[in-house]
């Protein structure tokens, strides 16, 4: 990159920030925490007395921060518990500590969940820097003090000097900072561990009790319930820091991934438990089908969490919690309306769980002010009440099972079920939003066939000028095709660092999917578009050609070489690129468009498609889509719902 562009992108904006905030910078001094004024008794929360700066670029190191501290617009803490939600930024904290009246050892404690990096920088009178590190990338034996939070001692020669803390995390960030002496640490740990020991002890008793009942009654609902409680307990231990301390102190992987991983598995068991316990299959088939969609989404999130995609997985988990809460609430209200007894216990338990889950999810997604009770207490208290009520509901079910022995109901499983489930899976798995590229208009159309195939598409847009677009067609139909589509989406998610190269993306997907989707396979096309550099790159793997239509009307049919994905251990993808201009149009499609047939068994074909492109070059994108669908219906003599194959296409118009 030329030096001028590098300077422009990385420092020019910061120069103007300094220029226009000069009045603020004149009085930007490090705040001092006065122990005398705060009547320090060994336990003081200093979050309101520190200053924080959000480094959104994440590129500045400590030396730079220290040398430019007078120029950086630090902001004073506004509450006892700071909430930054999900953020990729690095947060720098600074303050000074007044020397305590007595010569005693003091400690700093960062009270938070799942922080990847916590770096403390202490300076002394000779300006020598002492660095102390903790966070989930530092296993318990390597920390200064193994603790469920992040605890370090304060060097005695650092009082009156600037103290800096660097915090970086891929999960929702809520923090409080406490100044403590050793006696207070022991007192707090004792009281908290007594409370949480009682909480986790109750969970253990509930698990053992219901495991014994499950052994005798042979009811799968008990297994779902036990799985739900067990992984809920692991999730709570991870969230509260006890899992990293007691269960896997030497594993940074589980310390980082524990919250989204265990809570996602817990949610999966809860979906199975709710569906089975409430008998949605017999009573409310639409809701029963939706549980399959939720289950697939949760399984994908488990995969994301296990793969280390913590930022994505944690956000998805928060949203899935809200979606699941709304879904179960509707089902429970329906059960109340129908006066079904089994819904009463379940409903009472769920409403408690829902209220706490929604509050907690809102705190994770947003930056609302929070506190210790909301962060640590509300969820365990509410969940213990709800788990106990669920246990009562299962006990009541034993009586219901006795009554149902004389009411054998035979169920006929229809092929329509698989079709509908597959369709729901396909529709729910598609991207919910179209990336926003200011200089690009995106039009999408997808129409599954009667038996539901595996057409799907995905986008990746790391910024406002780059867009990676994937369009795929899975061989076969029904649930197998839907599952392969899901695997294809996961495979694509691992290639986002290669967004600029169709060759790398498609070959990388093949290496992941080979041997995992037999006998199915994928055909795919991938386009990388950069509206800033006017770059367009295209590659395909056994897929129909791509089309680039110039503003002048010229049409380029682009068909680089490439084998299908999932069949061969290695494939070679040819990559073709062109420069684009405003007014150009790009068309990606699956074979459902050119392979549409009419009553005479004639195929629509590429020739008719090129003719359509030529005749409709000036149509806006939305009208262009309607015109193509109308042309296909007119040619085939069939309506959209009667087509024999999936039809999917994406139109990209450069403004």
XYZ file of C-alpha atoms in Angstrom:
655
model
C 0.000 0.000 0.000
C 1.460 3.457 -0.833
C 2.650 5.419 2.170
C 0.181 8.236 1.511
C -2.833 5.900 1.634
C -1.546 4.209 4.767
C -1.081 7.562 6.468
C -4.468 8.746 5.268
C -6.365 5.728 6.539
C -4.658 5.300 9.863
C -3.615 8.708 11.146
C -5.370 11.518 9.309
C -8.703 10.864 11.012
C -6.990 10.773 14.382
C -5.234 14.100 13.621
C -8.567 15.818 12.967
C -10.004 14.272 16.125
C -7.219 15.840 18.115
C -7.609 19.154 16.318
C -11.330 19.547 16.952
C -11.229 18.245 20.511
C -8.344 20.436 21.646
C -10.452 22.253 24.228
C -11.269 18.962 25.898
C -7.676 17.787 25.793
C -6.459 20.805 27.724
C -7.908 19.402 30.936
C -7.510 15.663 30.218
C -5.688 14.635 33.412
C -5.495 11.190 34.975
C -8.120 10.918 37.756
C -6.858 10.047 41.230
C -8.798 7.686 43.501
C -8.662 9.194 46.983
C -8.945 6.554 49.684
C -9.497 9.104 52.434
C -12.378 10.833 50.644
C -14.026 7.476 49.934
C -13.621 6.258 53.539
C -11.800 3.156 52.370
C -12.599 0.158 54.572
C -10.915 -2.518 52.485
C -13.552 -2.729 49.727
C -14.124 0.118 47.274
C -15.684 0.088 43.828
C -13.782 2.640 41.744
C -15.499 2.204 38.349
C -16.947 5.732 38.480
C -13.545 7.200 39.300
C -11.584 5.778 36.368
C -11.361 6.956 32.743
C -11.949 4.807 29.656
C -11.004 5.199 25.999
C -12.308 2.934 23.265
C -9.672 2.117 20.637
C -11.883 0.908 17.797
C -8.904 0.125 15.571
C -7.183 -1.977 18.243
C -3.746 -1.067 16.875
C -2.286 1.165 19.602
C 0.129 -0.362 22.117
C 0.889 0.734 25.653
C 3.907 2.867 24.764
C 1.847 4.864 22.298
C -1.012 5.271 24.771
C 1.312 6.443 27.535
C 3.164 8.905 25.294
C -0.096 10.397 23.949
C -2.195 10.163 27.119
C -2.756 13.935 27.223
C -4.187 13.877 23.699
C -6.510 10.872 23.975
C -10.171 11.712 24.768
C -10.603 9.466 27.809
C -14.147 9.428 29.241
C -14.960 9.149 32.923
C -16.892 6.081 34.094
C -20.599 6.848 34.443
C -21.764 3.895 36.556
C -20.499 1.239 38.946
C -20.854 -1.419 36.228
C -19.808 -0.380 32.701
C -21.661 -2.073 29.836
C -20.154 -1.990 26.316
C -22.205 -4.810 24.769
C -20.596 -6.700 21.907
C -17.556 -4.870 20.610
C -14.371 -5.682 18.708
C -12.672 -2.637 20.232
C -9.826 -2.482 22.726
C -10.678 -0.547 25.904
C -7.969 1.393 27.749
C -8.555 2.363 31.385
C -6.401 4.779 33.362
C -6.378 6.148 36.915
C -4.106 6.832 39.846
C -4.323 5.509 43.388
C -3.657 7.522 46.488
C -1.334 5.676 48.842
C -3.308 4.014 51.662
C -2.936 5.507 55.152
C -1.531 2.231 56.441
C 1.200 0.268 54.740
C -1.056 -2.587 53.609
C -1.256 -4.714 50.474
C -4.070 -3.764 48.102
C -5.423 -5.519 45.035
C -7.305 -4.639 41.877
C -10.157 -6.915 40.817
C -11.863 -6.750 37.408
C -15.319 -8.185 37.916
C -16.488 -9.513 34.534
C -17.292 -12.613 32.497
C -15.142 -14.113 29.759
C -12.573 -11.426 28.988
C -9.903 -12.613 26.580
C -7.140 -10.174 27.536
C -6.658 -8.084 30.682
C -3.255 -6.357 30.819
C -2.252 -4.176 33.802
C 0.548 -1.596 33.482
C 2.012 -0.168 36.713
C 4.730 2.497 36.739
C 6.957 3.479 39.653
C 8.936 6.601 40.585
C 11.726 5.664 38.161
C 9.187 5.197 35.353
C 9.851 1.475 35.191
C 6.804 -0.417 33.954
C 5.491 -3.564 35.603
C 3.104 -5.531 33.366
C 0.699 -8.136 34.736
C -1.476 -10.264 32.486
C -4.642 -12.235 33.026
C -7.781 -13.056 31.038
C -8.940 -16.267 29.435
C -5.862 -16.603 27.257
C -3.871 -16.910 30.486
C -4.642 -20.235 32.169
C -5.169 -20.319 35.941
C -1.701 -21.662 36.925
C -0.015 -18.821 35.013
C -2.010 -16.019 36.649
C -0.721 -14.096 39.638
C -3.806 -15.181 41.611
C -6.075 -18.010 40.404
C -9.507 -16.465 40.829
C -12.872 -16.631 39.101
C -12.516 -12.925 38.304
C -9.319 -11.106 37.270
C -7.217 -10.243 40.309
C -3.742 -8.685 40.604
C -1.752 -7.093 43.413
C -0.753 -3.412 43.309
C 3.004 -2.768 43.526
C 3.671 -0.507 46.505
C 5.853 1.865 44.478
C 3.074 2.550 41.930
C 0.867 4.716 44.169
C 0.510 8.226 42.798
C 1.533 7.031 39.335
C -0.637 6.331 36.301
C -2.116 2.824 36.162
C -3.330 1.568 32.797
C -5.513 -1.446 32.038
C -5.989 -2.850 28.542
C -9.144 -4.954 28.001
C -10.089 -6.889 24.862
C -12.838 -9.479 24.523
C -14.843 -11.194 21.794
C -17.886 -11.596 24.028
C -20.288 -9.031 25.473
C -18.314 -6.791 27.829
C -19.619 -5.673 31.228
C -17.035 -4.728 33.843
C -16.662 -3.323 37.341
C -13.353 -2.453 39.022
C -12.857 -2.987 42.757
C -10.025 -1.945 45.064
C -9.686 -4.513 47.850
C -7.497 -5.633 50.692
C -6.809 -9.323 51.345
C -9.350 -9.586 54.162
C -12.159 -8.228 51.963
C -11.274 -10.617 49.157
C -11.640 -13.568 51.533
C -14.912 -12.263 52.960
C -16.447 -11.686 49.539
C -15.248 -15.037 48.212
C -16.628 -16.814 51.258
C -20.099 -15.258 51.034
C -20.326 -15.660 47.249
C -19.095 -19.240 47.270
C -21.582 -20.126 49.998
C -24.433 -18.794 47.869
C -23.213 -20.379 44.646
C -22.304 -23.610 46.422
C -25.917 -23.864 47.551
C -27.104 -23.056 44.018
C -24.928 -25.623 42.252
C -25.614 -28.166 44.995
C -29.350 -27.840 44.315
C -28.709 -28.383 40.614
C -26.720 -31.521 41.398
C -29.472 -32.921 43.627
C -32.090 -32.199 40.947
C -29.990 -33.990 38.320
C -29.441 -37.081 40.479
C -33.079 -37.209 41.580
C -34.451 -37.037 38.053
C -31.793 -39.440 36.764
C -33.069 -42.022 39.236
C -36.667 -41.426 38.139
C -35.672 -41.652 34.475
C -34.132 -45.068 35.133
C -37.464 -46.402 36.428
C -40.062 -44.680 34.229
C -38.048 -44.870 30.966
C -39.372 -41.481 29.823
C -37.190 -39.580 27.368
C -38.478 -36.274 28.779
C -36.371 -36.878 31.879
C -33.240 -37.314 29.766
C -33.965 -34.061 27.924
C -34.576 -32.333 31.246
C -31.372 -33.718 32.809
C -29.369 -32.609 29.761
C -30.925 -29.163 30.027
C -30.098 -28.796 33.747
C -26.587 -30.277 33.393
C -25.458 -27.980 30.584
C -27.242 -25.048 32.203
C -25.109 -25.674 35.278
C -21.941 -25.813 33.161
C -22.965 -22.594 31.415
C -23.564 -20.872 34.749
C -20.218 -22.088 36.080
C -18.512 -20.743 32.950
C -20.322 -17.419 33.153
C -19.491 -16.969 36.832
C -15.865 -18.053 36.411
C -16.104 -21.206 38.556
C -15.694 -23.606 35.624
C -12.333 -22.090 34.690
C -11.239 -22.277 38.320
C -12.488 -25.758 39.275
C -13.141 -27.760 36.072
C -10.598 -26.763 33.412
C -8.022 -24.341 34.867
C -5.463 -25.356 32.219
C -7.723 -24.890 29.175
C -8.061 -21.419 27.711
C -10.295 -22.971 25.009
C -13.046 -23.968 27.437
C -12.609 -20.835 29.524
C -13.290 -18.732 26.399
C -15.905 -20.911 24.732
C -17.768 -22.116 27.803
C -20.556 -19.530 27.936
C -21.833 -19.745 24.333
C -20.986 -23.456 23.969
C -22.662 -24.808 27.108
C -25.646 -22.460 27.000
C -26.261 -23.332 23.328
C -26.265 -27.064 24.155
C -28.501 -26.305 27.143
C -30.911 -24.468 24.837
C -30.920 -27.425 22.432
C -31.958 -29.809 25.221
C -34.615 -27.326 26.338
C -36.103 -27.225 22.827
C -36.254 -31.034 22.777
C -37.723 -31.083 26.283
C -40.402 -28.491 25.493
C -41.373 -30.188 22.225
C -41.621 -33.642 23.810
C -43.140 -32.676 27.165
C -45.829 -30.466 25.604
C -46.489 -33.062 22.857
C -46.267 -30.479 20.102
C -46.083 -33.210 17.465
C -49.653 -34.265 18.242
C -51.105 -31.003 19.525
C -49.535 -28.191 17.501
C -47.704 -29.390 14.399
C -46.698 -25.928 13.213
C -44.923 -25.291 16.517
C -43.394 -28.780 16.352
C -41.914 -28.024 12.934
C -40.552 -24.734 14.160
C -38.639 -26.571 16.898
C -36.687 -28.300 14.109
C -35.717 -24.915 12.700
C -34.621 -23.747 16.146
C -32.690 -26.969 16.707
C -30.751 -26.578 13.436
C -29.953 -22.930 14.250
C -28.760 -23.908 17.735
C -26.622 -26.770 16.387
C -24.971 -24.343 13.966
C -24.291 -22.023 16.879
C -22.765 -24.903 18.845
C -20.459 -25.481 15.875
C -19.536 -21.785 15.801
C -18.783 -21.811 19.544
C -16.732 -25.029 19.339
C -14.789 -23.581 16.391
C -13.818 -20.530 18.443
C -16.101 -18.013 16.698
C -17.021 -16.581 20.089
C -18.083 -13.120 18.936
C -20.610 -14.486 16.413
C -21.753 -17.338 18.633
C -22.415 -15.103 21.647
C -24.466 -12.639 19.593
C -26.444 -15.447 17.957
C -27.029 -17.033 21.377
C -28.520 -13.790 22.714
C -30.859 -13.494 19.754
C -31.812 -17.193 19.835
C -32.700 -16.798 23.517
C -35.126 -13.991 22.687
C -36.617 -15.897 19.724
C -37.040 -19.075 21.767
C -38.649 -17.108 24.613
C -41.211 -15.556 22.282
C -41.944 -18.905 20.626
C -42.470 -20.801 23.913
C -44.607 -17.968 25.283
C -46.988 -18.267 22.311
C -47.144 -22.062 22.708
C -47.806 -21.814 26.454
C -50.580 -19.234 25.971
C -52.161 -21.577 23.412
C -52.009 -24.388 25.999
C -53.653 -22.140 28.603
C -56.389 -21.310 26.122
C -56.963 -25.021 25.458
C -56.849 -25.711 29.229
C -54.247 -28.440 28.954
C -53.043 -29.283 32.466
C -49.443 -30.121 31.484
C -49.010 -26.563 30.224
C -49.715 -25.002 33.646
C -46.568 -26.069 35.519
C -44.512 -25.616 32.392
C -45.952 -22.156 31.798
C -45.316 -20.968 35.349
C -41.725 -22.192 35.197
C -41.130 -20.769 31.772
C -42.438 -17.281 32.551
C -39.872 -17.001 35.348
C -37.100 -18.231 33.073
C -38.238 -16.043 30.175
C -38.244 -12.847 32.231
C -34.703 -13.408 33.510
C -33.418 -14.618 30.108
C -34.830 -11.634 28.242
C -33.408 -9.181 30.804
C -30.008 -10.860 30.650
C -30.004 -11.022 26.827
C -30.904 -7.326 26.595
C -27.966 -6.498 28.869
C -25.626 -8.550 26.657
C -26.827 -7.099 23.340
C -27.212 -3.466 24.429
C -25.151 -1.053 26.517
C -27.789 -0.333 29.180
C -26.532 0.359 32.694
C -26.195 -2.813 34.748
C -25.201 -3.909 38.251
C -23.953 -6.905 40.230
C -27.437 -8.265 40.939
C -28.464 -8.224 37.270
C -25.109 -9.617 36.144
C -24.762 -12.483 38.593
C -27.785 -13.026 40.852
C -30.988 -12.676 38.849
C -30.341 -15.540 36.442
C -29.350 -18.187 39.053
C -32.260 -17.294 41.356
C -34.831 -17.321 38.561
C -33.391 -20.445 36.952
C -33.427 -22.395 40.217
C -37.105 -21.554 40.665
C -37.896 -22.495 37.077
C -35.906 -25.768 37.208
C -37.741 -26.758 40.395
C -41.122 -26.080 38.773
C -40.084 -28.080 35.698
C -39.302 -30.945 38.073
C -42.818 -30.689 39.535
C -44.213 -30.724 36.007
C -42.348 -33.950 35.272
C -43.657 -35.499 38.483
C -47.187 -34.617 37.403
C -46.460 -36.219 34.043
C -46.017 -39.624 35.702
C -49.693 -39.522 36.566
C -50.584 -38.504 33.051
C -48.570 -41.394 31.612
C -50.707 -43.851 33.564
C -53.848 -42.382 32.055
C -52.382 -42.426 28.558
C -51.593 -46.167 28.624
C -55.234 -46.884 27.718
C -55.325 -44.206 24.998
C -53.115 -45.580 22.258
C -53.244 -43.247 19.295
C -51.730 -44.367 16.041
C -50.072 -41.635 14.018
C -49.606 -41.707 10.231
C -46.388 -39.990 9.155
C -46.937 -38.190 5.829
C -44.248 -37.423 3.253
C -45.523 -33.865 3.342
C -43.888 -33.488 6.752
C -40.375 -33.872 5.375
C -41.113 -31.423 2.587
C -42.404 -28.780 4.969
C -39.579 -29.249 7.454
C -37.001 -28.981 4.688
C -38.647 -25.861 3.344
C -38.695 -24.284 6.793
C -35.035 -25.175 7.301
C -34.113 -23.653 3.956
C -36.043 -20.428 4.449
C -34.936 -19.923 8.052
C -31.284 -20.586 7.207
C -31.150 -17.942 4.477
C -29.553 -14.591 5.383
C -32.060 -12.387 7.203
C -30.565 -9.146 5.897
C -28.921 -7.932 2.712
C -25.512 -6.253 3.191
C -25.578 -2.507 2.736
C -23.172 -1.307 0.064
C -23.935 2.361 -0.781
C -22.934 2.080 -4.433
C -24.624 -1.279 -5.024
C -28.218 -2.453 -5.451
C -28.880 -6.118 -4.617
C -31.922 -8.081 -5.799
C -32.505 -11.702 -4.711
C -35.045 -14.310 -5.751
C -35.317 -17.888 -4.489
C -38.155 -20.326 -5.160
C -37.833 -23.896 -3.802
C -39.320 -26.728 -5.862
C -42.165 -28.920 -4.630
C -39.799 -31.443 -2.993
C -37.452 -28.691 -1.727
C -33.917 -28.765 -3.018
C -30.769 -27.257 -1.665
C -30.353 -23.862 -3.342
C -28.920 -21.292 -0.969
C -26.845 -18.132 -0.976
C -24.625 -16.287 1.467
C -22.998 -12.862 1.716
C -19.956 -11.559 3.527
C -19.329 -7.821 3.659
C -16.522 -6.732 6.019
C -16.980 -3.074 5.112
C -19.044 -0.700 2.960
C -17.146 -1.325 -0.269
C -16.378 -5.072 -0.302
C -18.905 -7.835 -0.919
C -18.427 -11.581 -1.278
C -21.461 -13.359 -2.772
C -21.876 -17.146 -2.771
C -24.669 -19.002 -4.570
C -24.925 -22.804 -4.310
C -27.033 -25.710 -5.518
C -27.040 -28.991 -3.549
C -27.716 -32.246 -5.364
C -30.719 -34.180 -4.083
C -33.735 -32.893 -2.227
C -35.460 -32.888 1.150
C -33.817 -32.944 4.563
C -30.469 -34.395 3.324
C -30.114 -31.470 0.916
C -31.074 -29.032 3.680
C -28.425 -30.483 6.002
C -25.772 -30.303 3.281
C -26.840 -26.686 2.720
C -26.284 -26.043 6.422
C -22.824 -27.641 6.200
C -22.096 -25.521 3.139
C -22.946 -22.371 5.079
C -20.639 -23.419 7.905
C -17.877 -24.209 5.404
C -18.304 -20.771 3.812
C -18.170 -19.073 7.214
C -14.644 -20.438 7.676
C -13.455 -18.774 4.461
C -14.255 -15.149 5.285
C -10.590 -14.222 5.508
C -10.322 -15.244 1.840
C -13.204 -13.014 0.706
C -11.082 -11.442 -2.025
C -10.330 -14.766 -3.786
C -13.035 -16.986 -5.337
C -10.366 -19.641 -5.864
C -9.454 -19.783 -2.162
C -13.071 -19.671 -1.011
C -14.309 -22.520 -3.223
C -11.239 -24.713 -2.807
C -11.340 -24.145 0.967
C -15.026 -25.135 1.108
C -14.227 -28.326 -0.815
C -11.513 -29.334 1.643
C -13.982 -28.987 4.518
C -16.945 -30.719 2.834
C -15.081 -33.566 1.123
C -16.182 -36.817 2.742
C -18.851 -35.118 4.885
C -21.764 -34.794 2.460
C -21.630 -38.076 0.471
C -23.518 -38.928 -1.695
C -24.611 -35.301 -2.112
C -22.376 -32.586 -3.560
C -22.461 -28.840 -4.181
C -22.145 -26.697 -7.248
C -21.267 -23.101 -6.488
C -20.360 -19.704 -7.883
C -18.566 -17.003 -5.935
C -18.119 -13.333 -6.804
C -15.871 -10.843 -5.046
C -16.796 -7.212 -5.724
C -14.935 -4.123 -4.499
C -16.767 -0.927 -5.395
C -13.862 1.234 -4.269
C -11.261 -0.364 -6.551
C -13.844 -1.404 -9.204
C -12.589 -4.988 -8.886
C -14.701 -8.014 -9.865
C -13.459 -11.583 -9.508
C -15.457 -14.690 -10.354
C -14.997 -18.421 -9.850
C -17.311 -21.406 -10.125
C -17.354 -25.077 -9.128
C -19.505 -27.034 -11.607
C -22.030 -24.207 -11.574
C -23.727 -22.248 -14.412
C -21.860 -19.308 -15.923
C -21.886 -15.810 -14.484
C -22.896 -12.771 -16.511
C -21.404 -9.273 -16.515
C -23.494 -6.771 -18.482
C -21.839 -3.439 -19.191
C -23.676 -0.153 -19.062
C -23.137 0.018 -22.849
C -25.163 -3.192 -23.259
C -22.211 -5.518 -23.884
C -22.693 -8.882 -22.161
C -19.774 -11.014 -20.973
C -20.535 -14.678 -20.296
C -17.925 -15.794 -17.763
C -17.381 -19.519 -17.293
C -14.047 -20.341 -15.602
C -13.154 -23.983 -15.021
C -13.881 -25.783 -11.742
C -15.205 -29.146 -10.494
C -18.094 -29.663 -8.075
C -17.553 -29.380 -4.311
C -17.581 -32.378 -1.977
C -16.742 -35.193 -4.413
C -12.987 -34.828 -4.972
C -10.325 -34.426 -2.258
C -8.786 -31.513 -4.164
C -10.223 -29.285 -6.886
C -8.635 -26.571 -8.997
C -10.710 -23.425 -9.406
C -9.972 -20.973 -12.176
C -10.435 -17.336 -11.209
C -11.353 -14.622 -13.737
C -11.429 -10.901 -13.025
C -12.620 -7.733 -14.722
C -12.753 -4.062 -13.926
C -16.265 -2.741 -13.391
C -17.850 0.651 -13.894
C -20.949 2.367 -12.512
C -23.998 1.128 -14.408
C -22.646 -2.403 -14.871
C -24.854 -5.335 -13.897
C -23.852 -8.785 -12.554
C -26.104 -11.859 -12.638
C -25.553 -15.074 -10.653
C -28.001 -17.967 -10.903
C -28.561 -21.685 -10.376
C -29.456 -24.116 -13.146
C -33.188 -23.739 -12.445
C -33.327 -20.685 -14.722
C -31.663 -21.921 -17.932
C -33.030 -25.465 -17.433
C -36.697 -24.494 -17.254
C -38.720 -26.540 -19.761
C -41.944 -25.886 -21.647
C -44.667 -28.307 -22.735
C -42.651 -29.210 -25.856
C -39.709 -30.269 -23.670
C -37.681 -27.298 -24.901
C -35.187 -25.736 -22.507
C -35.138 -22.004 -21.806
C -31.375 -22.088 -22.229
C -28.555 -19.573 -22.144
C -29.426 -18.103 -25.529
C -32.888 -16.958 -24.416
C -31.360 -15.623 -21.182
C -28.845 -13.516 -23.115
C -31.660 -12.188 -25.284
C -33.606 -11.257 -22.157
C -30.567 -9.449 -20.713
C -30.140 -7.509 -23.934
C -33.802 -6.444 -24.151
C -34.120 -5.430 -20.485
C -30.781 -3.738 -19.849
C -32.400 -0.442 -18.807
C -34.933 -1.864 -16.347
C -34.397 -1.074 -12.630
C -33.455 -4.112 -10.528
C -36.873 -4.769 -8.948
C -38.704 -4.508 -12.270
C -36.000 -6.606 -13.923
C -36.689 -9.453 -11.484
C -40.424 -9.339 -12.170
C -39.776 -9.265 -15.912
C -37.547 -12.368 -15.780
C -40.080 -14.316 -13.710
C -42.839 -13.319 -16.101
C -40.705 -14.414 -19.068
C -39.991 -17.802 -17.457
C -43.673 -18.376 -16.632
C -44.668 -17.407 -20.139
C -42.097 -19.776 -21.652
C -42.851 -22.764 -19.388
C -46.618 -22.256 -19.245
C -46.508 -22.874 -15.490
C -46.857 -20.764 -12.365
C -43.979 -20.313 -9.928
C -45.211 -23.006 -7.522
C -45.377 -25.611 -10.289
C -41.748 -25.417 -11.405
C -39.846 -28.687 -11.262
C -36.563 -27.312 -9.937
C -35.364 -24.661 -7.492
C -34.913 -21.265 -9.100
C -32.471 -18.859 -7.513
C -30.740 -15.794 -8.886
C -28.978 -12.703 -7.546
C -28.723 -9.403 -9.429
C -26.037 -6.864 -8.485
C -26.406 -3.374 -9.987
C -23.505 -0.959 -9.664
C -24.875 2.524 -9.140
